[in-house]
Amino acid sequence: MKWKIPAVFFSLLIFGTMRAQMPGAGNCLSFNGMTDYVDCGLVNFGTSDFSSECWVNFSLPSPGTQGIMGNWVLGTPWPSYFYVVYGLLGSTTLTAAFHRDGPAFNTYASWNTGGTLTGWHHIATVYDRDGMMELYVDGILRASASIAFADGLTINSPAPFMIGSLGSGVASFFGKIDEVRLWTKALTQAEIRDGMCRKLTGNENGLTGYWRFDSVSGTTAADSSPAGRTGTLN
């Protein structure tokens, strides 16, 4: 069962350490690690650079592989997709993944957290098509991998973008998620740090998905970006 619960935290962010707390008042969503996810519909980035952000609170110890967000899909013809996942390459790893079209073309930027991700943490992934895929935790670059092969490659997953799953309802998240954002640009570290501890207006340049979870009604979650992709709670 997924719940909309109050999320009120002090703003505390210390770069270079593993301490972070989401600022402000509002709500977040809690996921049960079994069947919960939010279906946000198709989110394909074409050939543009893109980035993702969210705040997460893990319910540790991990019950296995946990998808935080993504549009993973299994099947042929093999599409291109991305996802962010905990526990995939080891029980305490946090991983950004990019899959190009083909059966075995996964690229990972993975960081072994050592099981230290307690409390709230900000996670950002950046996909610079002619350069690097980068994984940031609390504004700190933790892992990177080259995705220069993806320059000009179309992101064409037929699966909907999901929050609380790596895609297709697979690998459900166990914990809380808030402030999910998608961008059609490669965020810089300065932009990540500048925006992670504040709410957005919704009309920022390049913003193409923004689920604050403050406006959850019944089984829907509003998208505060211009794209207007209302999420469906499952």
Short mmCIF file of C-alpha atoms in Angstrom, two decimals:
data_model
loop_
_atom_site.label_atom_id
_atom_site.label_comp_id
_atom_site.label_asym_id
_atom_site.label_seq_id
_atom_site.Cartn_x
_atom_site.Cartn_y
_atom_site.Cartn_z
CA MET A 1 0.00 0.00 0.00
CA LYS A 2 1.29 3.41 -0.92
CA TRP A 3 0.67 6.38 1.38
CA LYS A 4 0.89 10.11 0.99
CA ILE A 5 2.57 11.15 4.22
CA PRO A 6 3.86 14.45 5.58
CA ALA A 7 7.51 15.16 4.87
CA VAL A 8 8.83 17.95 7.08
CA PHE A 9 12.59 18.23 7.44
CA PHE A 10 15.21 20.74 8.38
CA SER A 11 17.52 21.89 5.60
CA LEU A 12 20.86 20.27 6.35
CA LEU A 13 23.33 19.55 3.59
CA ILE A 14 27.04 19.00 4.12
CA PHE A 15 28.93 18.34 0.89
CA GLY A 16 31.59 15.68 1.24
CA THR A 17 29.69 13.72 3.90
CA MET A 18 26.69 11.44 3.88
CA ARG A 19 24.40 13.78 5.80
CA ALA A 20 21.48 15.36 4.01
CA GLN A 21 17.94 16.32 4.89
CA MET A 22 15.26 17.51 2.52
CA PRO A 23 14.07 21.04 3.32
CA GLY A 24 10.61 22.43 3.72
CA ALA A 25 7.15 21.01 4.34
CA GLY A 26 4.99 18.84 2.13
CA ASN A 27 4.21 15.22 1.37
CA CYS A 28 6.08 12.23 0.02
CA LEU A 29 5.10 8.76 -1.16
CA SER A 30 5.88 5.56 0.70
CA PHE A 31 6.50 2.36 -1.30
CA ASN A 32 6.15 -1.17 0.08
CA GLY A 33 8.92 -2.88 -1.90
CA MET A 34 6.51 -5.36 -3.47
CA THR A 35 3.82 -3.93 -5.73
CA ASP A 36 3.87 -0.12 -5.45
CA TYR A 37 4.88 2.24 -8.24
CA VAL A 38 3.73 5.39 -10.03
CA ASP A 39 3.06 5.12 -13.77
CA CYS A 40 3.84 8.48 -15.41
CA GLY A 41 3.25 7.50 -19.03
CA LEU A 42 5.73 7.63 -21.88
CA VAL A 43 8.77 9.86 -21.32
CA ASN A 44 11.15 9.56 -24.24
CA PHE A 45 13.97 12.06 -24.63
CA GLY A 46 14.63 11.63 -28.34
CA THR A 47 18.27 12.49 -29.02
CA SER A 48 18.66 15.17 -26.33
CA ASP A 49 20.79 15.08 -23.20
CA PHE A 50 18.74 14.43 -20.08
CA SER A 51 18.90 14.31 -16.29
CA SER A 52 16.87 12.98 -13.38
CA GLU A 53 16.58 13.99 -9.73
CA CYS A 54 14.74 12.79 -6.65
CA TRP A 55 14.89 12.61 -2.88
CA VAL A 56 14.82 9.11 -1.37
CA ASN A 57 14.64 7.59 2.08
CA PHE A 58 15.64 3.93 2.04
CA SER A 59 14.07 1.40 4.39
CA LEU A 60 17.21 -0.58 5.11
CA PRO A 61 18.25 -3.35 5.09
CA SER A 62 17.45 -3.64 1.41
CA PRO A 63 15.04 -6.43 0.40
CA GLY A 64 16.98 -6.90 -2.85
CA THR A 65 17.08 -4.95 -6.09
CA GLN A 66 15.03 -1.76 -5.79
CA GLY A 67 14.13 0.40 -8.75
CA ILE A 68 13.96 4.10 -7.94
CA MET A 69 12.82 5.25 -11.38
CA GLY A 70 13.14 4.34 -15.03
CA ASN A 71 11.54 3.06 -18.22
CA TRP A 72 13.13 -0.38 -18.43
CA VAL A 73 11.46 -2.95 -20.65
CA LEU A 74 12.30 -6.51 -21.64
CA GLY A 75 11.76 -7.74 -25.15
CA THR A 76 12.63 -7.31 -28.79
CA PRO A 77 13.16 -5.22 -30.75
CA TRP A 78 15.50 -3.90 -28.09
CA PRO A 79 14.79 -0.23 -27.33
CA SER A 80 16.91 2.36 -25.54
CA TYR A 81 16.04 3.23 -21.95
CA PHE A 82 17.45 4.34 -18.60
CA TYR A 83 16.88 3.58 -14.94
CA VAL A 84 18.18 4.28 -11.42
CA VAL A 85 18.36 1.32 -9.08
CA TYR A 86 19.65 0.23 -5.66
CA GLY A 87 21.11 -3.23 -5.05
CA LEU A 88 21.54 -4.31 -8.69
CA LEU A 89 25.33 -4.78 -8.81
CA GLY A 90 25.72 -5.67 -5.15
CA SER A 91 23.51 -5.39 -2.09
CA THR A 92 24.63 -1.83 -1.21
CA THR A 93 25.23 -0.37 -4.68
CA LEU A 94 23.46 2.62 -6.17
CA THR A 95 23.48 2.54 -9.97
CA ALA A 96 22.54 4.71 -12.93
CA ALA A 97 22.00 2.58 -16.02
CA PHE A 98 21.75 3.37 -19.72
CA HIS A 99 20.72 0.76 -22.27
CA ARG A 100 21.27 1.30 -25.96
CA ASP A 101 19.34 -0.65 -28.57
CA GLY A 102 20.55 -4.24 -28.60
CA PRO A 103 20.42 -7.28 -26.29
CA ALA A 104 23.54 -6.66 -24.19
CA PHE A 105 24.44 -2.99 -24.28
CA ASN A 106 24.02 -1.86 -20.69
CA THR A 107 26.34 0.83 -19.34
CA TYR A 108 26.48 1.44 -15.59
CA ALA A 109 27.72 4.20 -13.31
CA SER A 110 27.67 2.46 -9.93
CA TRP A 111 28.73 3.42 -6.42
CA ASN A 112 29.03 1.12 -3.41
CA THR A 113 27.33 3.03 -0.60
CA GLY A 114 28.53 0.66 2.09
CA GLY A 115 24.97 0.61 3.42
CA THR A 116 25.27 4.19 4.67
CA LEU A 117 22.24 5.67 2.92
CA THR A 118 20.01 6.16 5.95
CA GLY A 119 17.66 9.11 6.20
CA TRP A 120 16.87 11.34 3.23
CA HIS A 121 19.32 11.70 0.34
CA HIS A 122 19.23 13.50 -2.98
CA ILE A 123 20.05 11.42 -6.06
CA ALA A 124 20.74 12.93 -9.47
CA THR A 125 21.77 11.30 -12.73
CA VAL A 126 23.11 13.17 -15.75
CA TYR A 127 23.26 11.76 -19.28
CA ASP A 128 25.51 13.82 -21.56
CA ARG A 129 25.14 12.00 -24.87
CA ASP A 130 28.56 12.83 -26.31
CA GLY A 131 30.30 12.52 -22.96
CA MET A 132 29.59 10.95 -19.58
CA MET A 133 26.78 9.47 -17.55
CA GLU A 134 27.16 10.74 -13.98
CA LEU A 135 25.68 9.71 -10.64
CA TYR A 136 25.46 12.32 -7.88
CA VAL A 137 24.43 11.74 -4.28
CA ASP A 138 23.74 14.84 -2.19
CA GLY A 139 25.44 16.96 -4.84
CA ILE A 140 28.64 14.89 -4.81
CA LEU A 141 29.80 13.04 -7.94
CA ARG A 142 30.02 9.37 -6.92
CA ALA A 143 30.32 7.49 -10.22
CA SER A 144 30.57 8.07 -13.96
CA ALA A 145 30.84 6.14 -17.22
CA SER A 146 31.23 7.09 -20.87
CA ILE A 147 28.09 7.09 -23.01
CA ALA A 148 29.65 8.79 -26.03
CA PHE A 149 28.24 5.90 -28.08
CA ALA A 150 24.76 7.34 -27.40
CA ASP A 151 25.34 10.59 -29.29
CA GLY A 152 22.43 10.79 -31.73
CA LEU A 153 20.77 7.66 -30.33
CA THR A 154 17.02 7.98 -29.82
CA ILE A 155 15.58 7.06 -26.41
CA ASN A 156 12.59 5.07 -27.59
CA SER A 157 11.40 2.82 -24.78
CA PRO A 158 7.78 1.73 -25.29
CA ALA A 159 7.43 1.30 -21.53
CA PRO A 160 6.06 4.10 -19.33
CA PHE A 161 8.36 6.00 -17.00
CA MET A 162 7.83 4.69 -13.48
CA ILE A 163 8.68 5.97 -10.02
CA GLY A 164 9.30 3.29 -7.39
CA SER A 165 10.31 0.75 -10.06
CA LEU A 166 13.10 0.49 -12.62
CA GLY A 167 10.32 0.10 -15.21
CA SER A 168 7.47 -2.23 -16.19
CA GLY A 169 6.58 -2.64 -12.50
CA VAL A 170 9.80 -4.60 -11.89
CA ALA A 171 12.05 -4.32 -8.78
CA SER A 172 9.78 -2.26 -6.53
CA PHE A 173 11.26 0.33 -4.18
CA PHE A 174 11.07 -0.02 -0.39
CA GLY A 175 11.04 3.36 1.33
CA LYS A 176 9.97 6.92 0.55
CA ILE A 177 10.45 9.07 -2.57
CA ASP A 178 9.82 12.76 -3.15
CA GLU A 179 10.54 15.66 -5.53
CA VAL A 180 11.08 13.62 -8.71
CA ARG A 181 12.33 15.71 -11.64
CA LEU A 182 13.22 15.03 -15.26
CA TRP A 183 15.15 17.41 -17.51
CA THR A 184 15.90 17.56 -21.23
CA LYS A 185 19.42 18.79 -20.57
CA ALA A 186 22.58 17.68 -18.81
CA LEU A 187 22.55 19.36 -15.41
CA THR A 188 25.85 20.69 -14.11
CA GLN A 189 26.99 19.95 -10.58
CA ALA A 190 26.38 23.61 -9.74
CA GLU A 191 22.79 23.38 -11.02
CA ILE A 192 22.18 20.22 -9.01
CA ARG A 193 23.47 21.80 -5.83
CA ASP A 194 21.58 25.02 -6.43
CA GLY A 195 18.22 23.34 -6.98
CA MET A 196 18.24 20.25 -4.80
CA CYS A 197 17.24 21.98 -1.57
CA ARG A 198 14.39 24.08 -2.92
CA LYS A 199 11.11 23.52 -4.67
CA LEU A 200 10.85 24.59 -8.30
CA THR A 201 8.28 26.89 -9.89
CA GLY A 202 7.61 24.33 -12.63
CA ASN A 203 8.55 26.50 -15.60
CA GLU A 204 12.34 26.15 -15.41
CA ASN A 205 14.13 25.76 -18.73
CA GLY A 206 14.38 22.10 -19.74
CA LEU A 207 12.08 20.75 -17.02
CA THR A 208 9.93 17.99 -18.52
CA GLY A 209 8.69 16.15 -15.44
CA TYR A 210 8.13 17.30 -11.86
CA TRP A 211 6.22 15.16 -9.38
CA ARG A 212 6.20 16.89 -6.00
CA PHE A 213 3.66 14.51 -4.43
CA ASP A 214 2.10 17.44 -2.59
CA SER A 215 -0.95 17.19 -4.88
CA VAL A 216 -1.89 13.52 -4.71
CA SER A 217 -5.62 12.91 -5.11
CA GLY A 218 -7.00 9.39 -4.94
CA THR A 219 -4.81 7.41 -7.32
CA THR A 220 -3.17 10.27 -9.23
CA ALA A 221 -0.08 12.42 -8.69
CA ALA A 222 0.15 15.78 -10.46
CA ASP A 223 3.05 16.69 -12.73
CA SER A 224 3.98 20.33 -12.07
CA SER A 225 6.07 20.63 -15.24
CA PRO A 226 4.76 21.96 -18.58
CA ALA A 227 4.50 18.34 -19.82
CA GLY A 228 1.57 17.64 -17.49
CA ARG A 229 2.14 13.88 -17.23
CA THR A 230 -0.19 12.94 -14.38
CA GLY A 231 1.11 9.88 -12.56
CA THR A 232 -1.14 6.94 -11.69
CA LEU A 233 -0.53 5.27 -8.33
CA ASN A 234 -0.51 1.49 -8.37
#
